[in-house]
Coordinates of C-alpha atoms and ligand atoms in Angstrom, one line a residue:
X1 CA 146.5 115.1 53.4
X2 CA 146.3 114.6 49.7
X3 CA 145.3 117.4 47.3
X4 CA 141.8 116.9 45.9
X5 CA 141.6 119.6 43.2
X6 CA 142.5 118.8 39.6
X7 CA 141.9 120.6 36.3
X8 CA 139.1 119.2 34.2
X9 CA 140.2 117.4 31.1
X10 CA 139.6 119.5 28.0
X11 CA 137.0 117.2 26.6
X12 CA 134.9 117.5 29.7
X13 CA 135.4 121.2 30.1
X14 CA 134.3 121.6 26.4
X15 CA 131.2 119.5 27.1
X16 CA 130.3 121.7 30.0
X17 CA 130.8 124.9 27.9
X18 CA 128.8 123.3 25.1
X19 CA 125.8 123.1 27.4
X20 CA 125.7 126.9 27.3
X21 CA 126.6 127.5 23.7
X22 CA 124.9 124.7 21.9
X23 CA 121.5 124.1 23.3
X24 CA 119.9 122.8 20.2
X25 CA 120.7 122.4 16.5
X26 CA 119.6 126.0 15.9
X27 CA 122.3 127.4 18.2
X28 CA 125.0 125.5 16.3
X29 CA 123.6 126.9 13.1
X30 CA 123.8 130.4 14.4
X31 CA 127.4 130.0 15.3
X32 CA 128.3 128.4 12.0
X33 CA 126.5 131.0 9.9
X34 CA 128.0 133.9 11.9
X35 CA 131.5 132.4 11.4
X36 CA 130.9 132.3 7.7
X37 CA 129.8 135.9 7.7
X38 CA 132.8 136.9 9.8
X39 CA 134.9 135.0 7.2
X40 CA 133.6 137.6 4.6
X41 CA 131.7 135.0 2.6
X42 CA 129.5 136.4 -0.2
X43 CA 127.7 133.1 -0.5
X44 CA 126.5 130.9 2.3
X45 CA 124.5 127.6 2.0
X46 CA 122.9 125.9 4.9
X47 CA 121.7 122.3 4.7
X48 CA 119.8 120.6 7.5
X49 CA 118.3 117.1 8.0
X50 CA 115.8 116.1 10.5
X51 CA 115.6 119.4 12.3
X52 CA 119.4 119.6 12.3
X53 CA 119.8 116.7 14.7
X54 CA 121.3 114.4 12.1
X55 CA 123.0 116.9 9.8
X56 CA 123.9 120.6 9.8
X57 CA 126.1 121.6 6.8
X58 CA 127.3 125.2 6.3
X59 CA 129.2 125.9 3.2
X60 CA 130.8 129.3 2.6
X61 CA 133.1 130.9 0.1
X62 CA 134.9 133.0 2.7
X63 CA 138.6 133.4 3.5
X64 CA 139.1 129.8 4.6
X65 CA 141.8 128.6 7.0
X66 CA 145.4 127.5 6.9
X67 CA 146.3 123.9 7.8
X68 CA 147.3 124.9 11.3
X69 CA 144.3 127.1 11.9
X70 CA 142.0 124.3 10.7
X71 CA 143.3 122.3 13.6
X72 CA 143.6 124.9 16.3
X73 CA 140.1 126.4 15.7
X74 CA 138.6 123.5 17.5
X75 CA 140.4 124.3 20.8
X76 CA 138.6 126.3 23.4
X77 CA 139.4 130.0 23.4
X78 CA 140.9 129.7 19.9
X79 CA 139.9 132.8 18.0
X80 CA 141.3 135.1 15.4
X81 CA 139.0 137.9 16.4
X82 CA 140.4 139.3 19.5
X83 CA 144.0 139.4 20.7
X84 CA 144.1 141.8 23.6
X85 CA 141.7 143.1 26.3
X86 CA 141.2 146.4 24.4
X87 CA 139.8 144.5 21.5
X88 CA 136.9 143.4 23.7
X89 CA 135.5 146.9 23.6
X90 CA 135.7 147.3 19.9
X91 CA 134.1 144.2 18.6
X92 CA 132.4 144.3 15.2
X93 CA 132.7 140.5 14.4
X94 CA 130.1 138.0 15.7
X95 CA 132.3 135.5 17.4
X96 CA 135.0 136.5 19.8
X97 CA 134.9 134.0 22.6
X98 CA 136.5 131.3 20.6
X99 CA 134.0 128.8 22.1
X100 CA 131.7 127.8 19.4
X101 CA 133.6 125.3 17.4
X102 CA 135.1 123.8 20.5
X103 CA 131.7 123.3 21.9
X104 CA 130.2 121.9 18.8
X105 CA 133.1 119.4 18.4
X106 CA 132.5 118.3 22.0
X107 CA 129.0 117.2 21.4
X108 CA 128.9 116.0 17.8
X109 CA 131.0 114.4 15.0
X110 CA 132.3 117.1 12.8
X111 CA 133.9 117.2 9.4
X112 CA 135.5 120.3 8.0
X113 CA 137.0 121.1 4.5
X114 CA 138.7 124.4 4.0
X115 CA 141.0 126.2 1.7
X116 CA 142.4 129.7 1.5
X117 CA 142.8 131.6 -1.7
X118 CA 146.6 131.6 -1.4
X119 CA 146.8 127.8 -0.9
X120 CA 146.9 125.5 -3.8
X121 CA 145.4 122.7 -1.8
X122 CA 143.0 122.6 1.1
X123 CA 142.7 120.5 4.2
X124 CA 140.1 118.2 5.7
X125 CA 139.7 117.4 9.3
X126 CA 137.5 115.0 11.2
X127 CA 136.7 115.4 14.9
X128 CA 134.5 113.7 17.4
X129 CA 134.1 114.1 21.1
X130 CA 136.8 116.9 21.1
X131 CA 139.4 114.5 19.5
X132 CA 140.9 115.0 16.1
X133 CA 140.4 111.7 14.3
X134 CA 142.2 112.6 11.1
X135 CA 143.5 115.5 9.1
X136 CA 144.7 115.3 5.5
X137 CA 145.2 117.4 2.4
X138 CA 142.3 117.7 0.0
X139 CA 141.3 119.3 -3.3
X140 CA 138.5 121.7 -2.3
X141 CA 136.9 125.1 -3.2
X142 CA 138.1 128.3 -1.6
X143 CA 136.2 128.8 1.6
X144 CA 135.0 126.5 4.4
X145 CA 132.4 123.8 4.8
X146 CA 131.6 122.3 8.1
X147 CA 129.3 119.3 8.6
X148 CA 127.9 118.5 12.0
X149 CA 126.6 114.9 12.3
X150 CA 124.4 113.5 15.1
X151 CA 124.4 116.4 17.5
X152 CA 124.5 115.2 21.1
X153 CA 125.2 111.6 20.1
X154 CA 127.4 111.4 23.2
X155 CA 125.0 113.1 25.5
X156 CA 121.8 110.9 25.2
X157 CA 120.0 112.9 27.8
X158 CA 120.4 116.1 25.7
X159 CA 119.5 114.3 22.6
X160 CA 116.3 113.0 24.1
X161 CA 115.5 116.5 25.3
X162 CA 115.2 117.8 21.7
X163 CA 111.8 118.7 20.6
X164 CA 110.0 117.2 17.6
X165 CA 111.7 117.5 14.2
X166 CA 109.2 120.1 13.1
X167 CA 109.8 122.3 16.2
X168 CA 113.6 122.0 15.8
X169 CA 113.3 122.8 12.1
X170 CA 111.4 125.9 13.0
X171 CA 114.1 127.0 15.3
X172 CA 116.8 126.3 12.6
X173 CA 114.8 128.3 10.0
X174 CA 114.4 131.2 12.5
X175 CA 118.1 131.4 13.0
X176 CA 118.7 131.3 9.3
X177 CA 116.2 134.1 8.8
X178 CA 117.8 136.3 11.4
X179 CA 121.3 135.9 9.9
X180 CA 120.0 136.3 6.3
X181 CA 118.1 139.4 7.3
X182 CA 121.1 141.0 8.9
X183 CA 123.1 140.5 5.7
X184 CA 121.0 141.2 2.7
X185 CA 124.1 141.6 0.5
X186 CA 125.1 138.0 1.0
X187 CA 123.6 135.2 -1.1
X188 CA 122.0 132.7 1.3
X189 CA 120.3 129.4 0.7
X190 CA 118.6 126.9 2.9
X191 CA 118.0 123.3 2.1
X192 CA 115.9 121.2 4.4
X193 CA 115.7 117.4 3.9
X194 CA 116.9 117.8 0.3
X195 CA 114.4 120.5 -0.5
X196 CA 115.3 124.1 -1.2
X197 CA 113.4 126.3 1.2
X198 CA 115.1 129.6 0.5
X199 CA 117.3 130.9 -2.2
X200 CA 118.1 134.5 -1.4
X201 CA 120.0 136.4 -4.0
X202 CA 122.0 139.5 -2.9
X203 CA 119.5 142.4 -2.5
X204 CA 118.6 145.2 -0.2
X205 CA 117.1 145.0 3.3
X206 CA 113.5 145.8 2.2
X207 CA 113.4 143.2 -0.5
X208 CA 114.9 140.6 1.8
X209 CA 112.5 141.3 4.5
X210 CA 109.6 141.1 2.1
X211 CA 110.8 137.8 0.8
X212 CA 111.5 136.3 4.2
X213 CA 108.3 137.4 5.7
X214 CA 106.4 136.2 2.7
X215 CA 104.6 139.5 2.2
X216 CA 102.2 139.9 -0.7
X217 CA 103.7 142.1 -3.3
X218 CA 101.2 144.8 -2.8
X219 CA 102.1 145.2 0.8
X220 CA 104.4 148.1 1.4
X221 CA 106.8 149.0 4.2
X222 CA 107.7 152.3 5.6
X223 CA 111.3 153.3 5.6
X224 CA 113.0 154.3 8.9
X225 CA 116.2 156.1 8.7
X226 CA 117.9 158.6 11.1
X227 CA 121.6 159.2 11.7
X228 CA 123.2 161.1 14.6
X229 CA 126.8 161.1 15.7
X230 CA 125.9 158.8 18.6
X231 CA 123.5 156.3 17.0
X232 CA 121.8 155.6 13.8
X233 CA 118.8 153.5 12.9
X234 CA 117.7 152.2 9.6
X235 CA 115.1 149.7 8.5
X236 CA 111.5 149.1 7.6
X237 CA 108.3 149.0 9.5
X238 CA 104.8 147.8 8.5
X239 CA 102.0 150.2 8.1
X240 CA 99.5 150.1 11.0
X241 CA 96.9 148.3 8.9
X242 CA 99.3 145.5 8.3
X243 CA 99.7 144.8 12.0
X244 CA 99.3 141.1 12.8
X245 CA 97.7 139.2 15.6
X246 CA 100.8 137.2 16.2
X247 CA 104.3 138.2 17.2
X248 CA 107.3 137.0 15.4
X249 CA 108.1 139.5 12.8
X250 CA 110.0 141.9 15.0
X251 CA 113.7 142.1 14.3
X252 CA 116.2 144.2 16.0
X253 CA 119.8 144.2 14.9
X254 CA 122.6 146.1 16.7
X255 CA 125.6 146.5 14.5
X256 CA 124.1 143.7 12.4
X257 CA 123.7 141.4 15.3
X258 CA 120.3 140.0 16.0
X259 CA 119.2 140.8 19.5
X260 CA 116.1 140.1 21.6
X261 CA 115.1 143.2 23.6
X262 CA 111.7 143.6 24.9
X263 CA 112.4 147.1 26.0
X264 CA 113.3 148.1 22.5
X265 CA 110.3 146.2 21.1
X266 CA 108.2 148.2 23.4
X267 CA 109.7 151.4 22.1
X268 CA 108.4 150.5 18.6
X269 CA 105.0 149.4 19.9
X270 CA 104.8 152.7 21.8
X271 CA 105.3 154.6 18.6
X272 CA 102.3 152.8 17.0
X273 CA 100.2 153.6 20.0
X274 CA 96.7 154.8 19.0
X275 CA 97.3 153.5 15.5
X276 CA 96.7 149.8 15.9
X277 CA 94.5 147.7 18.0
X278 CA 95.8 146.5 21.4
X279 CA 96.4 142.9 20.6
X280 CA 98.1 143.4 17.2
X281 CA 101.8 143.8 16.5
X282 CA 103.6 145.7 13.8
X283 CA 106.3 143.9 11.8
X284 CA 109.6 145.6 11.6
X285 CA 113.3 145.1 10.9
X286 CA 115.4 147.8 12.5
X287 CA 119.2 148.0 12.4
X288 CA 120.8 150.1 15.1
X289 CA 124.4 151.2 14.6
X290 CA 126.2 152.4 17.6
X291 CA 129.8 152.6 18.6
X292 CA 130.8 149.2 20.2
X293 CA 132.0 151.0 23.3
X294 CA 128.4 152.0 24.1
X295 CA 127.2 148.4 24.2
X296 CA 128.0 145.2 26.1
X297 CA 127.3 142.1 24.2
X298 CA 129.1 139.8 26.6
X299 CA 126.1 139.3 28.8
X300 CA 125.2 135.9 27.5
X301 CA 127.1 133.2 25.7
X302 CA 124.5 133.0 23.0
X303 CA 124.8 136.7 22.6
X304 CA 121.2 137.6 21.7
X305 CA 121.0 140.1 24.6
X306 CA 122.8 143.3 24.7
X307 CA 123.3 146.1 27.2
X308 CA 123.4 149.7 26.2
X309 CA 125.2 152.1 28.4
X310 CA 122.3 154.5 28.0
X311 CA 119.3 152.4 27.2
X312 CA 116.8 155.1 27.9
X313 CA 118.3 157.3 25.3
X314 CA 118.2 154.4 22.8
X315 CA 114.6 153.8 23.7
X316 CA 113.6 157.4 23.2
X317 CA 115.5 157.5 19.9
X318 CA 113.9 154.4 18.5
X319 CA 110.4 155.5 19.5
X320 CA 111.0 158.9 17.9
X321 CA 112.3 157.7 14.6
X322 CA 109.5 155.1 14.2
X323 CA 107.0 157.7 15.0
X324 CA 108.5 160.0 12.5
X325 CA 108.3 157.4 9.9
X326 CA 104.7 156.8 10.6
X327 CA 104.0 160.5 10.4
X328 CA 104.8 160.3 6.7
X329 CA 101.8 158.1 6.4
X330 CA 99.6 159.7 9.0
X331 CA 99.6 163.3 8.0
X332 CA 98.4 164.5 11.3
X333 CA 101.4 163.5 13.3
X334 CA 104.1 166.0 12.6
X335 CA 107.1 165.3 14.7
X336 CA 109.1 168.3 15.8
X337 CA 111.7 168.2 13.0
X338 CA 114.6 169.2 15.0
X339 CA 113.8 167.2 18.0
X340 CA 115.6 164.1 16.9
X341 CA 118.6 165.9 15.7
X342 CA 118.8 167.8 19.0
X343 CA 118.5 164.7 21.0
X344 CA 122.0 163.7 21.0
X345 CA 123.8 167.0 20.4
X346 CA 124.3 167.9 24.0
X347 CA 126.0 164.9 25.4
X348 CA 125.2 165.9 28.9
X349 CA 121.6 165.6 27.8
X350 CA 121.5 162.1 29.1
X351 CA 117.8 161.4 28.9
X352 CA 116.4 163.1 25.9
X353 CA 112.7 163.4 25.6
X354 CA 111.0 162.0 22.5
X355 CA 110.1 164.6 20.1
X356 CA 106.8 166.3 20.5
X357 CA 103.9 165.0 18.5
X358 CA 101.6 167.7 17.3
X359 CA 98.4 167.6 15.4
X360 CA 98.5 169.2 12.0
X361 CA 95.2 171.0 11.4
X362 CA 95.4 170.3 7.7
X363 CA 95.4 166.6 8.3
X364 CA 94.0 164.2 5.9
X365 CA 94.8 160.9 7.4
X366 CA 94.5 158.6 4.4
X367 CA 94.6 160.9 1.4
X368 CA 98.3 161.7 1.5
X369 CA 99.7 158.3 1.6
X370 CA 99.8 156.7 -1.9
X371 CA 100.4 153.2 -0.8
X372 CA 98.1 153.2 2.1
X373 CA 95.4 150.7 1.7
X374 CA 93.5 150.1 4.9
X375 CA 92.3 146.6 5.1
X376 CA 89.6 146.6 7.8
X377 CA 87.8 149.7 6.6
X378 CA 88.3 150.0 2.9
X379 CA 87.5 153.2 1.1
X380 CA 87.9 155.4 4.1
X381 CA 89.1 158.1 1.9
X382 CA 85.7 158.4 0.4
X383 CA 84.5 159.7 3.8
X384 CA 86.5 162.9 3.0
X385 CA 85.4 163.4 -0.5
X386 CA 82.6 165.9 0.4
X387 CA 84.9 168.1 2.3
X388 CA 83.6 171.6 2.5
X389 CA 85.6 174.5 3.7
X390 CA 83.0 176.4 5.7
X391 CA 82.3 175.5 9.3
X392 CA 79.1 174.0 10.5
X393 CA 77.0 175.1 13.4
X394 CA 78.7 175.6 16.8
X395 CA 80.4 172.5 17.9
X396 CA 78.9 170.5 20.7
X397 CA 82.1 169.6 22.3
X398 CA 85.1 171.7 21.3
X399 CA 85.7 173.2 18.0
X400 CA 88.6 172.4 15.8
X401 CA 89.6 174.9 13.1
X402 CA 89.2 172.6 10.2
X403 CA 86.0 170.7 10.4
X404 CA 85.1 168.9 7.3
X405 CA 81.5 168.9 6.3
X406 CA 80.5 165.3 6.6
X407 CA 77.0 164.3 5.6
X408 CA 75.6 161.5 7.7
X409 CA 72.7 159.8 5.9
X410 CA 71.1 158.1 8.9
X411 CA 71.9 157.5 12.5
X412 CA 70.3 155.9 15.5
X413 CA 71.5 154.4 18.8
X414 CA 70.8 151.3 20.8
X415 CA 72.3 151.1 24.3
X416 CA 75.2 153.3 23.4
X417 CA 76.0 151.5 20.2
X418 CA 75.5 153.9 17.3
X419 CA 74.5 152.7 13.8
X420 CA 75.3 155.3 11.2
X421 CA 74.9 155.2 7.5
X422 CA 77.5 157.2 5.8
X423 CA 78.8 157.1 2.2
X424 CA 76.3 154.3 1.5
X425 CA 77.9 152.1 4.2
X426 CA 76.9 151.0 7.6
X427 CA 79.2 151.9 10.5
X428 CA 78.7 150.5 14.0
X429 CA 80.3 152.8 16.6
X430 CA 80.9 152.5 20.3
X431 CA 79.6 155.8 21.8
X432 CA 82.0 156.1 24.7
X433 CA 85.1 155.2 22.9
X434 CA 84.2 157.5 20.0
X435 CA 83.9 160.4 22.4
X436 CA 87.2 159.4 24.1
X437 CA 88.9 159.6 20.7
X438 CA 87.3 162.9 19.8
X439 CA 88.2 164.5 23.1
X440 CA 91.7 163.1 23.1
X441 CA 92.5 164.6 19.8
X442 CA 91.0 167.9 20.6
X443 CA 92.7 168.2 24.0
X444 CA 96.0 167.2 22.5
X445 CA 95.4 170.0 19.9
X446 CA 94.6 172.4 22.7
X447 CA 97.8 171.5 24.6
X448 CA 100.1 171.6 21.7
X449 CA 98.7 174.3 19.4
X450 CA 95.7 176.2 20.3
X451 CA 94.7 176.5 24.0
X452 CA 91.0 176.4 24.6
X453 CA 89.6 179.7 25.9
X454 CA 87.7 179.2 29.1
X455 CA 84.3 180.5 29.9
X456 CA 84.4 182.7 33.0
X457 CA 82.3 181.8 35.9
X458 CA 80.1 184.4 37.5
X459 CA 81.5 183.6 40.9
X460 CA 84.9 182.1 41.4
X461 CA 84.8 178.7 43.1
X462 CA 87.3 177.1 45.5
X463 CA 88.5 173.5 45.5
X464 CA 90.4 171.9 48.4
X465 CA 92.8 169.1 47.3
X466 CA 94.7 166.6 49.3
X467 CA 98.4 167.6 49.8
X468 CA 99.5 165.0 47.2
X469 CA 97.0 166.1 44.6
X470 CA 97.9 169.7 45.3
X471 CA 101.6 169.0 44.5
X472 CA 100.6 167.3 41.2
X473 CA 98.2 170.1 40.4
X474 CA 101.0 172.6 40.7
X475 CA 103.1 170.8 38.1
X476 CA 100.1 170.5 35.7
X477 CA 98.5 173.9 36.4
X478 CA 99.9 175.6 33.3
X479 CA 98.7 172.8 30.9
X480 CA 95.4 172.5 32.6
X481 CA 94.9 176.1 31.8
X482 CA 95.5 175.4 28.1
X483 CA 92.6 173.0 28.3
X484 CA 90.3 175.8 29.3
X485 CA 90.3 175.2 33.0
X486 CA 91.2 178.5 34.5
X487 CA 92.4 177.2 37.9
X488 CA 95.1 178.6 40.0
X489 CA 96.9 177.3 43.1
X490 CA 96.2 179.5 46.1
X491 CA 98.3 178.0 48.8
X492 CA 97.1 175.7 51.6
X493 CA 96.0 173.0 49.1
X494 CA 93.5 175.5 47.8
X495 CA 92.7 176.0 44.1
X496 CA 90.6 178.9 42.8
X497 CA 88.5 178.3 39.7
X498 CA 87.7 181.3 37.6
X499 CA 86.6 179.6 34.4
X500 CA 85.9 176.3 32.8
X501 CA 85.9 175.1 29.2
X502 CA 82.6 176.0 27.5
X503 CA 81.4 172.5 27.1
X504 CA 82.1 171.7 30.8
X505 CA 80.7 174.8 32.6
X506 CA 77.9 172.7 34.1
X507 CA 80.2 170.1 35.6
X508 CA 81.2 170.1 39.2
X509 CA 84.7 171.6 39.3
X510 CA 86.0 169.6 42.3
X511 CA 84.9 166.3 40.7
X512 CA 86.4 167.4 37.4
X513 CA 89.8 168.4 38.8
X514 CA 90.1 165.4 41.1
X515 CA 89.0 163.1 38.2
X516 CA 91.7 164.5 35.9
X517 CA 94.4 164.2 38.6
X518 CA 93.3 160.6 39.3
X519 CA 93.4 159.7 35.7
X520 CA 96.7 161.3 35.2
X521 CA 98.1 159.4 38.2
X522 CA 96.9 156.1 36.7
X523 CA 99.3 156.7 33.7
X524 CA 102.2 158.0 35.7
X525 CA 104.2 154.9 35.4
X526 CA 103.9 154.9 31.6
X527 CA 107.3 156.5 31.0
X528 CA 106.9 156.1 27.3
X529 CA 103.8 158.2 26.9
X530 CA 104.5 161.9 26.5
X531 CA 103.2 164.2 29.2
X532 CA 100.7 165.9 26.9
X533 CA 99.3 162.6 25.7
X534 CA 98.8 161.6 29.3
X535 CA 97.1 164.8 30.2
X536 CA 94.9 164.8 27.1
X537 CA 93.9 161.2 27.8
X538 CA 93.3 161.9 31.5
X539 CA 91.0 164.8 30.6
X540 CA 89.3 162.7 27.9
X541 CA 88.7 159.8 30.3
X542 CA 87.2 162.1 32.8
X543 CA 85.0 164.0 30.5
X544 CA 83.9 161.5 27.9
X545 CA 80.2 160.4 28.0
X546 CA 79.4 157.1 29.4
X547 CA 78.2 154.2 27.3
X548 CA 74.8 154.5 29.1
X549 CA 74.5 158.3 28.4
X550 CA 71.5 159.1 26.4
X551 CA 72.3 161.4 23.4
X552 CA 69.6 163.3 21.6
X553 CA 69.4 163.2 17.8
X554 CA 71.4 166.3 17.3
X555 CA 74.2 165.3 19.7
X556 CA 74.3 161.9 18.1
X557 CA 74.8 163.3 14.7
X558 CA 77.5 165.7 16.0
X559 CA 79.3 162.8 17.7
X560 CA 79.5 160.8 14.5
X561 CA 80.6 163.7 12.5
X562 CA 83.2 164.6 15.0
X563 CA 84.5 161.0 14.9
X564 CA 84.8 161.0 11.2
X565 CA 86.7 164.2 11.5
X566 CA 89.3 162.6 13.8
X567 CA 92.7 161.7 12.6
X568 CA 92.3 158.1 13.8
X569 CA 88.6 157.4 13.9
X570 CA 89.0 153.7 14.1
X571 CA 90.7 153.1 17.5
X572 CA 90.5 154.9 20.8
X573 CA 93.6 156.4 22.4
X574 CA 94.2 153.1 24.2
X575 CA 94.1 151.2 20.9
X576 CA 90.7 149.6 21.2
X577 CA 88.3 149.4 18.3
X578 CA 85.8 152.2 18.0
X579 CA 84.1 151.5 14.8
X580 CA 83.3 148.6 12.5
X581 CA 82.5 149.3 8.9
X582 CA 80.4 146.9 6.9
X583 CA 80.6 146.7 3.2
X584 CA 77.2 146.3 1.6
X585 CA 78.5 143.1 0.2
X586 CA 78.8 141.7 3.7
X587 CA 75.1 141.8 4.2
X588 CA 74.3 140.5 0.8
X589 CA 76.6 137.5 1.5
X590 CA 75.0 137.0 4.9
X591 CA 71.6 136.5 3.5
X592 CA 72.6 134.2 0.7
Ligands
LIG1 P1 135.0 132.8 17.4 O1 134.0 132.9 16.3 O2 134.4 133.3 18.7 O3 136.3 133.3 17.1 P2 134.7 130.0 16.8 O4 134.9 128.8 17.7 O5 133.4 130.2 16.3 O6 135.2 131.3 17.7 O7 135.8 130.0 15.7 C1 137.1 129.9 16.0 C2 137.9 130.5 14.9 O8 137.9 129.6 13.7 C3 137.5 131.8 14.4 O9 138.0 132.9 15.1 C4 138.0 131.9 12.9 O10 139.3 132.3 12.9 C5 138.0 130.4 12.5 N1 136.8 130.1 11.7 C6 135.6 129.6 12.1 N2 134.7 129.4 11.1 C7 135.3 129.8 10.0 C8 134.9 130.0 8.6 N3 133.7 129.6 8.2 N4 135.8 130.5 7.8 C9 137.0 130.9 8.2 N5 137.5 130.8 9.5 C10 136.6 130.3 10.4
LIG2 MG1 132.3 132.0 16.0

């Protein structure tokens, strides 16, 4: 019998590895740029031609390499970044697998010039198909420049697989942006087909984000910053009104490494819930700093995914800090100040809850934020100009302590669509959604600040629930009480009703309670929504008027006033639009 196993020749092994590391020009760019950052460069220049398929050139002024290192760095597993197993758990550099240069050299022709500060003369090396073609001394600047020609020239199938030049260019630019964003202190430039696309002078994160995202100068970002012993987050987020229809401006960095993480993205989106429409996305750049031992970045060779040892804690933290930052703008969200700090103090407290979000009765949603300029509904703050301190007549639904006196000039309704003239403008309002918003805010207020007092029933009533519903009721009983439903478990799946909220005394109690429980169950899987919000929404869903419900004139007026008194009159709790405001100019233009 002859032995049939043999070791793969290096060139072939490298080509196989390259399949993972270098999928397209952009992946080579990522590796080269990160190597330059690891080499402590303060200036990095990227030049590409034809989407990177014919030329990628990365020039840096970093530490450079010795003559020997310049040769050995092209070998697989050649790295200066880790030496022993322990180092693996303490990685702060980008590379560490020592695969990138070997992979690139396996699938392209590469030329490198490099010199260290301590060397009088540098070295130049040419490699193709994993073979060193020549190496010779050369006068060159301190730092390293690597040119990659004709990527995949020796793998025609791969080369043909590349997308159009414009698509590949887009990918290259995306990689460039990610690295440049993660390192605002480094001077970056990008030249595409002999044209300068970006010249980014050293600056701060905010400025770099604004430049890279091509924001108008009047657009402002909100700062996010929170530090604990376990984790810290800093960065910038867009205001809710700047939310865009398309994704693509969401950037997460963990220890300055760009990562894609839908779970974390969701944490941010969740923090915006109720503030933006459903199909819009906030822009953000958030940098998470966490001890390397709490993360595993070795899950994928291209290293854009990361595992946290406690991802739920990270999720809760991110959501909380973003929410906190938004609360600076939206005066009616006041996060429990200590909640974030407390989160990570007890280390046994594995799954901290996001901080409570409470309604501030002195809210003035748009007045407090200087830079807040709503785009869709300009001049909203005018709605509040005629604020009067005294209360109006008894509220139709539930009373808040601070109602502003809002003077609606005209109002009528057509099939549940309300047309209201207010502050000289026309507002078109969805009746059901408006009521949903009003009730949601009021119930949330009742749950978190001021319980609603119930109106006692003349004769107590009894509800029989299914065993499952009864279980759920027991867990919710105390909070349901705060909403003005005086209901108590009485054993044997029985609930005794002694009182109901004043505005609901006429409703059927069984239908009401079962409805609330059903609505609550529907949201059970939304682990990111706080319990109070779930219950407030459940109760609002159950008790909001239908679109077909006929309101009389007085009720109509009350509904519109209540809506304008809401913290977020423009979207319902699920993020759907409630109200469209038309500038008079709109109609003038329409009839031109
Ligand atoms: P890794 O980054 O995982 O260590 P690479 O294959 O990307 O592996 O690089 C191999 C080694 O080559 C690095 O560890 C580093 O020592 C050296 N190197 C690569 N690029 C540069 C550069 N631009 N400047 C200085 N040294 C570099
Ligand atoms: Mg590397």
